[in-house]
């Protein structure tokens, strides 16, 4: 039997032109995803630029690699002419304004459809429908979804990056629909919906403290070791059994407090090198970390 043919060279958006007016993180991250799928990407920035360039230049540079950037003041006639000249040859417009701001700029869906009937729009908003006018940011959307569990900030911007994935997915859906029917289509992507999607495992109880991947299972935790930490992911019974054999723990009840305590004590006495060697020898999924 022949090996599967790699599809890494497949570019589903090759030949597609995407124009973005979206600033900060979700829009540029979505545009970068589209660029990676072969789209020709152009971004219009206001005269003051994208705020991301002010508070994190490396992030801005990474997000805009391979993206053409033009400056346009959309509040002026010249800026509007510049924009609509590009929209006339664009397949998908990506925005992240509130609906009221889009209406003021003449870029609401009704106005766009009348002027550019073949153009599709992917509108990134904070919350869907009537809530799209509400102010918010990644942190508030995560808090609303139950993903802020203490006073520490989350380690990354989950709602923004999840929203970027949903937005790039919407671009793909728009082009798929355009291949089946004439005319552009409209998709709204809500960042709080992306947070809700990411929060589903917690909603189902999987990552709650009582859940198997929330700390209740002794084989799925982060433990101190002799010279750092170890992320143990021996969740399935065969992995858990191998881990317990290595640690000489007779019990296979991975929910029992005694198993937690015995495994913690055994791991605390082992170095990262010892644990990595055990992982390779016994095929146990774990990763050691420096303090």
PDB file of C-alpha atoms in Angstrom:
ATOM      1  CA  UNK A   1       0.000   0.000   0.000  1.00  0.00           C
ATOM      2  CA  UNK A   2       1.370   3.417  -0.944  1.00  0.00           C
ATOM      3  CA  UNK A   3       1.840   6.132   1.629  1.00  0.00           C
ATOM      4  CA  UNK A   4      -0.708   8.986   1.798  1.00  0.00           C
ATOM      5  CA  UNK A   5       0.176  11.967  -0.333  1.00  0.00           C
ATOM      6  CA  UNK A   6       1.010  15.016   1.821  1.00  0.00           C
ATOM      7  CA  UNK A   7      -1.413  17.909   1.400  1.00  0.00           C
ATOM      8  CA  UNK A   8       0.722  20.582   3.048  1.00  0.00           C
ATOM      9  CA  UNK A   9       1.140  22.357  -0.301  1.00  0.00           C
ATOM     10  CA  UNK A  10      -2.621  22.723  -0.811  1.00  0.00           C
ATOM     11  CA  UNK A  11      -3.632  26.397  -0.655  1.00  0.00           C
ATOM     12  CA  UNK A  12      -7.442  26.592  -0.490  1.00  0.00           C
ATOM     13  CA  UNK A  13      -7.509  30.403  -0.777  1.00  0.00           C
ATOM     14  CA  UNK A  14      -5.086  30.697  -3.671  1.00  0.00           C
ATOM     15  CA  UNK A  15      -6.388  33.359  -6.051  1.00  0.00           C
ATOM     16  CA  UNK A  16      -8.679  34.865  -3.383  1.00  0.00           C
ATOM     17  CA  UNK A  17      -8.240  38.528  -2.454  1.00  0.00           C
ATOM     18  CA  UNK A  18      -8.933  39.505   1.152  1.00  0.00           C
ATOM     19  CA  UNK A  19      -8.973  43.115   2.352  1.00  0.00           C
ATOM     20  CA  UNK A  20      -8.930  43.794   6.082  1.00  0.00           C
ATOM     21  CA  UNK A  21      -9.829  46.890   8.072  1.00  0.00           C
ATOM     22  CA  UNK A  22      -9.487  45.007  11.368  1.00  0.00           C
ATOM     23  CA  UNK A  23      -6.965  46.212  13.943  1.00  0.00           C
ATOM     24  CA  UNK A  24      -5.355  44.851  17.145  1.00  0.00           C
ATOM     25  CA  UNK A  25      -5.220  41.036  17.325  1.00  0.00           C
ATOM     26  CA  UNK A  26      -8.187  38.979  16.046  1.00  0.00           C
ATOM     27  CA  UNK A  27      -8.408  40.581  12.588  1.00  0.00           C
ATOM     28  CA  UNK A  28      -4.678  40.587  11.805  1.00  0.00           C
ATOM     29  CA  UNK A  29      -4.362  37.014  13.121  1.00  0.00           C
ATOM     30  CA  UNK A  30      -7.239  35.944  10.865  1.00  0.00           C
ATOM     31  CA  UNK A  31      -5.654  37.736   7.914  1.00  0.00           C
ATOM     32  CA  UNK A  32      -2.359  35.974   8.587  1.00  0.00           C
ATOM     33  CA  UNK A  33      -4.201  32.645   8.548  1.00  0.00           C
ATOM     34  CA  UNK A  34      -5.742  33.564   5.207  1.00  0.00           C
ATOM     35  CA  UNK A  35      -2.309  34.494   3.881  1.00  0.00           C
ATOM     36  CA  UNK A  36      -1.037  31.096   4.975  1.00  0.00           C
ATOM     37  CA  UNK A  37      -3.852  29.488   2.972  1.00  0.00           C
ATOM     38  CA  UNK A  38      -2.748  31.282  -0.174  1.00  0.00           C
ATOM     39  CA  UNK A  39      -4.902  34.414  -0.190  1.00  0.00           C
ATOM     40  CA  UNK A  40      -3.611  37.727  -1.468  1.00  0.00           C
ATOM     41  CA  UNK A  41      -4.017  39.939   1.590  1.00  0.00           C
ATOM     42  CA  UNK A  42      -4.228  43.714   1.869  1.00  0.00           C
ATOM     43  CA  UNK A  43      -4.809  45.687   5.047  1.00  0.00           C
ATOM     44  CA  UNK A  44      -5.916  49.314   5.312  1.00  0.00           C
ATOM     45  CA  UNK A  45      -4.763  51.105   8.456  1.00  0.00           C
ATOM     46  CA  UNK A  46      -5.872  54.541   9.694  1.00  0.00           C
ATOM     47  CA  UNK A  47      -3.343  57.411   9.693  1.00  0.00           C
ATOM     48  CA  UNK A  48      -2.499  56.642  13.325  1.00  0.00           C
ATOM     49  CA  UNK A  49      -1.669  53.039  12.471  1.00  0.00           C
ATOM     50  CA  UNK A  50      -2.612  49.849  14.261  1.00  0.00           C
ATOM     51  CA  UNK A  51      -2.364  50.093  18.083  1.00  0.00           C
ATOM     52  CA  UNK A  52      -0.595  46.716  18.087  1.00  0.00           C
ATOM     53  CA  UNK A  53       2.427  48.397  16.493  1.00  0.00           C
ATOM     54  CA  UNK A  54       2.630  50.728  19.502  1.00  0.00           C
ATOM     55  CA  UNK A  55       2.407  48.230  22.349  1.00  0.00           C
ATOM     56  CA  UNK A  56       4.149  45.208  20.812  1.00  0.00           C
ATOM     57  CA  UNK A  57       6.234  45.754  17.689  1.00  0.00           C
ATOM     58  CA  UNK A  58       7.437  42.100  17.438  1.00  0.00           C
ATOM     59  CA  UNK A  59       3.839  40.855  17.555  1.00  0.00           C
ATOM     60  CA  UNK A  60       2.805  43.401  14.935  1.00  0.00           C
ATOM     61  CA  UNK A  61       5.657  42.366  12.646  1.00  0.00           C
ATOM     62  CA  UNK A  62       4.833  38.665  12.995  1.00  0.00           C
ATOM     63  CA  UNK A  63       1.132  39.230  12.350  1.00  0.00           C
ATOM     64  CA  UNK A  64       1.766  41.230   9.183  1.00  0.00           C
ATOM     65  CA  UNK A  65       4.409  39.109   7.503  1.00  0.00           C
ATOM     66  CA  UNK A  66       3.518  38.888   3.824  1.00  0.00           C
ATOM     67  CA  UNK A  67       0.600  41.331   4.220  1.00  0.00           C
ATOM     68  CA  UNK A  68       0.453  44.449   2.057  1.00  0.00           C
ATOM     69  CA  UNK A  69      -0.415  47.541   4.136  1.00  0.00           C
ATOM     70  CA  UNK A  70      -1.803  50.855   2.967  1.00  0.00           C
ATOM     71  CA  UNK A  71      -2.816  53.923   4.966  1.00  0.00           C
ATOM     72  CA  UNK A  72      -6.310  55.255   4.370  1.00  0.00           C
ATOM     73  CA  UNK A  73      -8.474  57.711   6.267  1.00  0.00           C
ATOM     74  CA  UNK A  74     -11.918  56.257   5.710  1.00  0.00           C
ATOM     75  CA  UNK A  75     -13.533  59.375   7.166  1.00  0.00           C
ATOM     76  CA  UNK A  76     -12.455  61.353   4.090  1.00  0.00           C
ATOM     77  CA  UNK A  77     -13.664  61.212   0.497  1.00  0.00           C
ATOM     78  CA  UNK A  78     -10.172  60.311  -0.678  1.00  0.00           C
ATOM     79  CA  UNK A  79      -9.975  57.426   1.751  1.00  0.00           C
ATOM     80  CA  UNK A  80     -13.402  56.167   0.727  1.00  0.00           C
ATOM     81  CA  UNK A  81     -12.432  56.295  -2.951  1.00  0.00           C
ATOM     82  CA  UNK A  82      -9.223  54.422  -2.182  1.00  0.00           C
ATOM     83  CA  UNK A  83     -11.163  51.759  -0.288  1.00  0.00           C
ATOM     84  CA  UNK A  84     -13.918  51.206  -2.842  1.00  0.00           C
ATOM     85  CA  UNK A  85     -11.430  50.996  -5.681  1.00  0.00           C
ATOM     86  CA  UNK A  86      -9.878  48.047  -3.862  1.00  0.00           C
ATOM     87  CA  UNK A  87     -13.218  46.528  -2.840  1.00  0.00           C
ATOM     88  CA  UNK A  88     -14.195  46.369  -6.507  1.00  0.00           C
ATOM     89  CA  UNK A  89     -11.504  43.696  -6.968  1.00  0.00           C
ATOM     90  CA  UNK A  90     -11.781  42.065  -3.514  1.00  0.00           C
ATOM     91  CA  UNK A  91     -13.461  38.770  -2.663  1.00  0.00           C
ATOM     92  CA  UNK A  92     -13.800  39.118   1.127  1.00  0.00           C
ATOM     93  CA  UNK A  93     -13.762  42.180   3.386  1.00  0.00           C
ATOM     94  CA  UNK A  94     -12.700  41.580   6.982  1.00  0.00           C
ATOM     95  CA  UNK A  95     -13.870  44.118   9.592  1.00  0.00           C
ATOM     96  CA  UNK A  96     -13.821  44.475  13.376  1.00  0.00           C
ATOM     97  CA  UNK A  97     -15.824  47.687  13.896  1.00  0.00           C
ATOM     98  CA  UNK A  98     -19.019  47.941  15.871  1.00  0.00           C
ATOM     99  CA  UNK A  99     -22.102  47.948  13.596  1.00  0.00           C
ATOM    100  CA  UNK A 100     -22.751  51.646  14.258  1.00  0.00           C
ATOM    101  CA  UNK A 101     -19.218  52.537  13.142  1.00  0.00           C
ATOM    102  CA  UNK A 102     -19.642  50.501   9.956  1.00  0.00           C
ATOM    103  CA  UNK A 103     -22.877  52.328   9.180  1.00  0.00           C
ATOM    104  CA  UNK A 104     -21.195  55.718   9.623  1.00  0.00           C
ATOM    105  CA  UNK A 105     -18.515  54.647   7.148  1.00  0.00           C
ATOM    106  CA  UNK A 106     -21.067  53.304   4.689  1.00  0.00           C
ATOM    107  CA  UNK A 107     -19.706  49.791   5.167  1.00  0.00           C
ATOM    108  CA  UNK A 108     -22.692  48.021   6.682  1.00  0.00           C
ATOM    109  CA  UNK A 109     -23.773  44.913   4.818  1.00  0.00           C
ATOM    110  CA  UNK A 110     -26.739  46.537   3.080  1.00  0.00           C
ATOM    111  CA  UNK A 111     -24.589  49.342   1.694  1.00  0.00           C
ATOM    112  CA  UNK A 112     -21.804  46.968   0.660  1.00  0.00           C
ATOM    113  CA  UNK A 113     -24.230  44.634  -1.109  1.00  0.00           C
ATOM    114  CA  UNK A 114     -25.677  47.509  -3.112  1.00  0.00           C
ATOM    115  CA  UNK A 115     -22.279  48.765  -4.224  1.00  0.00           C
ATOM    116  CA  UNK A 116     -20.314  45.496  -4.446  1.00  0.00           C
ATOM    117  CA  UNK A 117     -22.792  42.622  -4.935  1.00  0.00           C
ATOM    118  CA  UNK A 118     -20.088  39.973  -5.402  1.00  0.00           C
ATOM    119  CA  UNK A 119     -18.190  40.974  -2.239  1.00  0.00           C
ATOM    120  CA  UNK A 120     -18.447  38.900   0.949  1.00  0.00           C
ATOM    121  CA  UNK A 121     -17.929  40.283   4.443  1.00  0.00           C
ATOM    122  CA  UNK A 122     -16.667  38.653   7.629  1.00  0.00           C
ATOM    123  CA  UNK A 123     -17.485  40.974  10.539  1.00  0.00           C
ATOM    124  CA  UNK A 124     -15.657  40.318  13.816  1.00  0.00           C
ATOM    125  CA  UNK A 125     -17.645  41.612  16.798  1.00  0.00           C
ATOM    126  CA  UNK A 126     -17.362  41.221  20.550  1.00  0.00           C
ATOM    127  CA  UNK A 127     -20.766  39.620  21.037  1.00  0.00           C
ATOM    128  CA  UNK A 128     -23.459  38.649  18.530  1.00  0.00           C
ATOM    129  CA  UNK A 129     -26.572  40.439  17.383  1.00  0.00           C
ATOM    130  CA  UNK A 130     -27.807  43.288  19.526  1.00  0.00           C
ATOM    131  CA  UNK A 131     -24.838  42.898  21.885  1.00  0.00           C
ATOM    132  CA  UNK A 132     -22.387  43.805  19.115  1.00  0.00           C
ATOM    133  CA  UNK A 133     -22.339  47.426  20.322  1.00  0.00           C
ATOM    134  CA  UNK A 134     -21.152  46.442  23.823  1.00  0.00           C
ATOM    135  CA  UNK A 135     -17.531  47.260  24.730  1.00  0.00           C
ATOM    136  CA  UNK A 136     -15.363  44.318  25.648  1.00  0.00           C
ATOM    137  CA  UNK A 137     -12.015  42.618  25.323  1.00  0.00           C
ATOM    138  CA  UNK A 138     -10.548  39.132  25.499  1.00  0.00           C
ATOM    139  CA  UNK A 139     -10.556  39.157  29.307  1.00  0.00           C
ATOM    140  CA  UNK A 140     -14.243  40.016  29.621  1.00  0.00           C
ATOM    141  CA  UNK A 141     -15.248  37.364  27.072  1.00  0.00           C
ATOM    142  CA  UNK A 142     -13.203  34.723  28.889  1.00  0.00           C
ATOM    143  CA  UNK A 143     -14.699  35.759  32.221  1.00  0.00           C
ATOM    144  CA  UNK A 144     -18.192  35.495  30.757  1.00  0.00           C
ATOM    145  CA  UNK A 145     -17.395  31.962  29.557  1.00  0.00           C
ATOM    146  CA  UNK A 146     -16.123  30.818  32.948  1.00  0.00           C
ATOM    147  CA  UNK A 147     -12.471  30.698  31.901  1.00  0.00           C
ATOM    148  CA  UNK A 148     -11.220  33.222  34.492  1.00  0.00           C
ATOM    149  CA  UNK A 149     -11.156  31.248  37.713  1.00  0.00           C
ATOM    150  CA  UNK A 150      -9.094  33.468  40.002  1.00  0.00           C
ATOM    151  CA  UNK A 151      -7.387  36.855  39.956  1.00  0.00           C
ATOM    152  CA  UNK A 152      -4.533  35.785  37.664  1.00  0.00           C
ATOM    153  CA  UNK A 153      -4.723  36.784  34.005  1.00  0.00           C
ATOM    154  CA  UNK A 154      -5.120  33.896  31.537  1.00  0.00           C
ATOM    155  CA  UNK A 155      -1.792  32.852  29.972  1.00  0.00           C
ATOM    156  CA  UNK A 156      -2.843  33.830  26.452  1.00  0.00           C
ATOM    157  CA  UNK A 157      -5.588  35.654  24.567  1.00  0.00           C
ATOM    158  CA  UNK A 158      -7.866  32.713  23.966  1.00  0.00           C
ATOM    159  CA  UNK A 159     -10.961  34.554  22.743  1.00  0.00           C
ATOM    160  CA  UNK A 160      -8.996  36.715  20.300  1.00  0.00           C
ATOM    161  CA  UNK A 161      -7.016  33.828  18.829  1.00  0.00           C
ATOM    162  CA  UNK A 162     -10.044  31.555  18.793  1.00  0.00           C
ATOM    163  CA  UNK A 163     -11.981  34.326  17.079  1.00  0.00           C
ATOM    164  CA  UNK A 164      -9.225  34.619  14.476  1.00  0.00           C
ATOM    165  CA  UNK A 165      -9.620  30.927  13.685  1.00  0.00           C
ATOM    166  CA  UNK A 166     -13.394  31.316  13.371  1.00  0.00           C
ATOM    167  CA  UNK A 167     -12.924  34.357  11.128  1.00  0.00           C
ATOM    168  CA  UNK A 168     -10.521  32.560   8.789  1.00  0.00           C
ATOM    169  CA  UNK A 169     -12.955  29.635   8.761  1.00  0.00           C
ATOM    170  CA  UNK A 170     -15.701  32.099   7.776  1.00  0.00           C
ATOM    171  CA  UNK A 171     -13.568  33.307   4.852  1.00  0.00           C
ATOM    172  CA  UNK A 172     -13.305  29.707   3.670  1.00  0.00           C
ATOM    173  CA  UNK A 173     -17.073  29.244   4.056  1.00  0.00           C
ATOM    174  CA  UNK A 174     -17.719  32.447   2.128  1.00  0.00           C
ATOM    175  CA  UNK A 175     -15.644  31.263  -0.805  1.00  0.00           C
ATOM    176  CA  UNK A 176     -17.290  27.837  -0.711  1.00  0.00           C
ATOM    177  CA  UNK A 177     -20.739  29.420  -0.838  1.00  0.00           C
ATOM    178  CA  UNK A 178     -19.676  31.795  -3.599  1.00  0.00           C
ATOM    179  CA  UNK A 179     -18.661  28.784  -5.663  1.00  0.00           C
ATOM    180  CA  UNK A 180     -22.214  27.476  -5.374  1.00  0.00           C
ATOM    181  CA  UNK A 181     -24.251  30.632  -5.861  1.00  0.00           C
ATOM    182  CA  UNK A 182     -23.822  34.101  -7.276  1.00  0.00           C
ATOM    183  CA  UNK A 183     -23.264  37.056  -4.980  1.00  0.00           C
ATOM    184  CA  UNK A 184     -21.459  37.758  -1.756  1.00  0.00           C
ATOM    185  CA  UNK A 185     -22.352  36.442   1.691  1.00  0.00           C
ATOM    186  CA  UNK A 186     -22.128  37.850   5.208  1.00  0.00           C
ATOM    187  CA  UNK A 187     -20.778  36.170   8.319  1.00  0.00           C
ATOM    188  CA  UNK A 188     -20.619  37.580  11.835  1.00  0.00           C
ATOM    189  CA  UNK A 189     -17.906  36.170  14.101  1.00  0.00           C
ATOM    190  CA  UNK A 190     -18.344  36.906  17.817  1.00  0.00           C
ATOM    191  CA  UNK A 191     -15.344  36.737  20.138  1.00  0.00           C
ATOM    192  CA  UNK A 192     -17.470  35.687  23.091  1.00  0.00           C
ATOM    193  CA  UNK A 193     -18.735  32.794  20.966  1.00  0.00           C
ATOM    194  CA  UNK A 194     -15.139  31.707  20.396  1.00  0.00           C
ATOM    195  CA  UNK A 195     -14.601  31.816  24.165  1.00  0.00           C
ATOM    196  CA  UNK A 196     -17.776  29.754  24.671  1.00  0.00           C
ATOM    197  CA  UNK A 197     -16.455  27.173  22.193  1.00  0.00           C
ATOM    198  CA  UNK A 198     -13.104  26.945  23.956  1.00  0.00           C
ATOM    199  CA  UNK A 199     -14.895  26.700  27.309  1.00  0.00           C
ATOM    200  CA  UNK A 200     -16.992  23.666  26.354  1.00  0.00           C
ATOM    201  CA  UNK A 201     -14.666  21.104  28.024  1.00  0.00           C
ATOM    202  CA  UNK A 202     -15.028  23.073  31.270  1.00  0.00           C
ATOM    203  CA  UNK A 203     -18.786  23.396  30.779  1.00  0.00           C
ATOM    204  CA  UNK A 204     -18.986  19.625  30.380  1.00  0.00           C
ATOM    205  CA  UNK A 205     -17.001  19.181  33.591  1.00  0.00           C
ATOM    206  CA  UNK A 206     -13.863  17.749  31.989  1.00  0.00           C
ATOM    207  CA  UNK A 207     -11.549  20.474  33.292  1.00  0.00           C
ATOM    208  CA  UNK A 208     -13.340  21.184  36.545  1.00  0.00           C
ATOM    209  CA  UNK A 209     -11.320  20.123  39.650  1.00  0.00           C
ATOM    210  CA  UNK A 210     -13.506  17.029  39.862  1.00  0.00           C
ATOM    211  CA  UNK A 211     -12.926  16.184  36.195  1.00  0.00           C
ATOM    212  CA  UNK A 212     -10.462  13.670  34.790  1.00  0.00           C
ATOM    213  CA  UNK A 213      -8.387  16.370  33.073  1.00  0.00           C
ATOM    214  CA  UNK A 214      -9.004  18.984  35.748  1.00  0.00           C
ATOM    215  CA  UNK A 215      -6.892  17.396  38.476  1.00  0.00           C
ATOM    216  CA  UNK A 216      -8.941  14.469  39.727  1.00  0.00           C
ATOM    217  CA  UNK A 217      -6.932  11.883  37.749  1.00  0.00           C
ATOM    218  CA  UNK A 218      -3.469  11.324  39.261  1.00  0.00           C
ATOM    219  CA  UNK A 219      -2.001  10.597  35.833  1.00  0.00           C
ATOM    220  CA  UNK A 220      -3.030  13.926  34.376  1.00  0.00           C
ATOM    221  CA  UNK A 221      -1.415  16.673  36.421  1.00  0.00           C
ATOM    222  CA  UNK A 222       1.610  18.917  36.718  1.00  0.00           C
ATOM    223  CA  UNK A 223       3.929  17.817  39.544  1.00  0.00           C
ATOM    224  CA  UNK A 224       7.162  19.137  41.040  1.00  0.00           C
ATOM    225  CA  UNK A 225      10.187  16.995  40.307  1.00  0.00           C
ATOM    226  CA  UNK A 226      13.729  17.116  41.723  1.00  0.00           C
ATOM    227  CA  UNK A 227      14.930  19.870  39.361  1.00  0.00           C
ATOM    228  CA  UNK A 228      11.789  21.384  37.880  1.00  0.00           C
ATOM    229  CA  UNK A 229       8.278  20.284  36.993  1.00  0.00           C
ATOM    230  CA  UNK A 230       6.727  17.498  34.976  1.00  0.00           C
ATOM    231  CA  UNK A 231       3.468  17.602  33.005  1.00  0.00           C
ATOM    232  CA  UNK A 232       2.137  14.055  33.172  1.00  0.00           C
ATOM    233  CA  UNK A 233      -0.564  13.050  30.670  1.00  0.00           C
ATOM    234  CA  UNK A 234      -1.003   9.343  31.392  1.00  0.00           C
ATOM    235  CA  UNK A 235      -4.767   9.513  31.100  1.00  0.00           C
ATOM    236  CA  UNK A 236      -5.648   6.286  29.278  1.00  0.00           C
ATOM    237  CA  UNK A 237      -5.563   3.093  31.391  1.00  0.00           C
ATOM    238  CA  UNK A 238      -2.559   1.582  29.585  1.00  0.00           C
ATOM    239  CA  UNK A 239      -0.516   4.765  30.071  1.00  0.00           C
ATOM    240  CA  UNK A 240      -1.603   5.055  33.717  1.00  0.00           C
ATOM    241  CA  UNK A 241      -0.684   1.411  34.329  1.00  0.00           C
ATOM    242  CA  UNK A 242       2.822   1.899  32.891  1.00  0.00           C
ATOM    243  CA  UNK A 243       3.324   5.007  35.028  1.00  0.00           C
ATOM    244  CA  UNK A 244       2.226   3.201  38.180  1.00  0.00           C
ATOM    245  CA  UNK A 245       4.526   0.271  37.340  1.00  0.00           C
ATOM    246  CA  UNK A 246       7.465   2.649  36.964  1.00  0.00           C
ATOM    247  CA  UNK A 247       6.620   4.298  40.289  1.00  0.00           C
ATOM    248  CA  UNK A 248       5.998   0.871  41.927  1.00  0.00           C
ATOM    249  CA  UNK A 249       2.476   1.877  42.941  1.00  0.00           C
ATOM    250  CA  UNK A 250       0.284  -1.186  43.368  1.00  0.00           C
ATOM    251  CA  UNK A 251      -3.043   0.636  43.135  1.00  0.00           C
ATOM    252  CA  UNK A 252      -4.457   1.508  39.711  1.00  0.00           C
ATOM    253  CA  UNK A 253      -7.185   3.723  41.142  1.00  0.00           C
ATOM    254  CA  UNK A 254      -6.050   6.993  39.611  1.00  0.00           C
ATOM    255  CA  UNK A 255      -8.769   8.968  41.420  1.00  0.00           C
ATOM    256  CA  UNK A 256      -7.682   7.845  44.879  1.00  0.00           C
ATOM    257  CA  UNK A 257      -5.893  10.301  47.170  1.00  0.00           C
ATOM    258  CA  UNK A 258      -3.324   7.631  48.051  1.00  0.00           C
ATOM    259  CA  UNK A 259      -2.388   7.258  44.381  1.00  0.00           C
ATOM    260  CA  UNK A 260      -1.994  11.021  44.033  1.00  0.00           C
ATOM    261  CA  UNK A 261       0.236  11.169  47.091  1.00  0.00           C
ATOM    262  CA  UNK A 262       2.384   8.178  46.124  1.00  0.00           C
ATOM    263  CA  UNK A 263       2.895   9.422  42.579  1.00  0.00           C
ATOM    264  CA  UNK A 264       3.713  12.944  43.772  1.00  0.00           C
ATOM    265  CA  UNK A 265       6.335  11.600  46.168  1.00  0.00           C
ATOM    266  CA  UNK A 266       7.930   9.394  43.504  1.00  0.00           C
ATOM    267  CA  UNK A 267       8.074  12.203  40.921  1.00  0.00           C
ATOM    268  CA  UNK A 268       9.475  14.680  43.449  1.00  0.00           C
ATOM    269  CA  UNK A 269      12.518  12.417  43.942  1.00  0.00           C
ATOM    270  CA  UNK A 270      13.294  12.087  40.211  1.00  0.00           C
ATOM    271  CA  UNK A 271      15.206  14.472  37.976  1.00  0.00           C
ATOM    272  CA  UNK A 272      13.938  15.685  34.635  1.00  0.00           C
ATOM    273  CA  UNK A 273      16.488  13.484  32.859  1.00  0.00           C
ATOM    274  CA  UNK A 274      15.369  10.407  34.779  1.00  0.00           C
ATOM    275  CA  UNK A 275      11.719  11.064  34.006  1.00  0.00           C
ATOM    276  CA  UNK A 276      12.386  11.669  30.323  1.00  0.00           C
ATOM    277  CA  UNK A 277      14.331   8.379  30.145  1.00  0.00           C
ATOM    278  CA  UNK A 278      11.426   6.574  31.819  1.00  0.00           C
ATOM    279  CA  UNK A 279       9.014   8.152  29.361  1.00  0.00           C
ATOM    280  CA  UNK A 280      11.007   6.892  26.379  1.00  0.00           C
ATOM    281  CA  UNK A 281      11.530   3.421  27.826  1.00  0.00           C
ATOM    282  CA  UNK A 282       7.924   2.816  28.896  1.00  0.00           C
ATOM    283  CA  UNK A 283       6.095   4.970  26.324  1.00  0.00           C
ATOM    284  CA  UNK A 284       4.460   7.224  28.912  1.00  0.00           C
ATOM    285  CA  UNK A 285       3.334  10.687  27.762  1.00  0.00           C
ATOM    286  CA  UNK A 286       4.980  13.414  29.848  1.00  0.00           C
ATOM    287  CA  UNK A 287       7.007  16.566  29.389  1.00  0.00           C
ATOM    288  CA  UNK A 288       9.460  18.005  31.867  1.00  0.00           C
ATOM    289  CA  UNK A 289       9.696  21.744  32.491  1.00  0.00           C
ATOM    290  CA  UNK A 290      12.222  24.024  34.122  1.00  0.00           C
ATOM    291  CA  UNK A 291      11.098  25.982  37.165  1.00  0.00           C
TER     292      UNK A 291
END
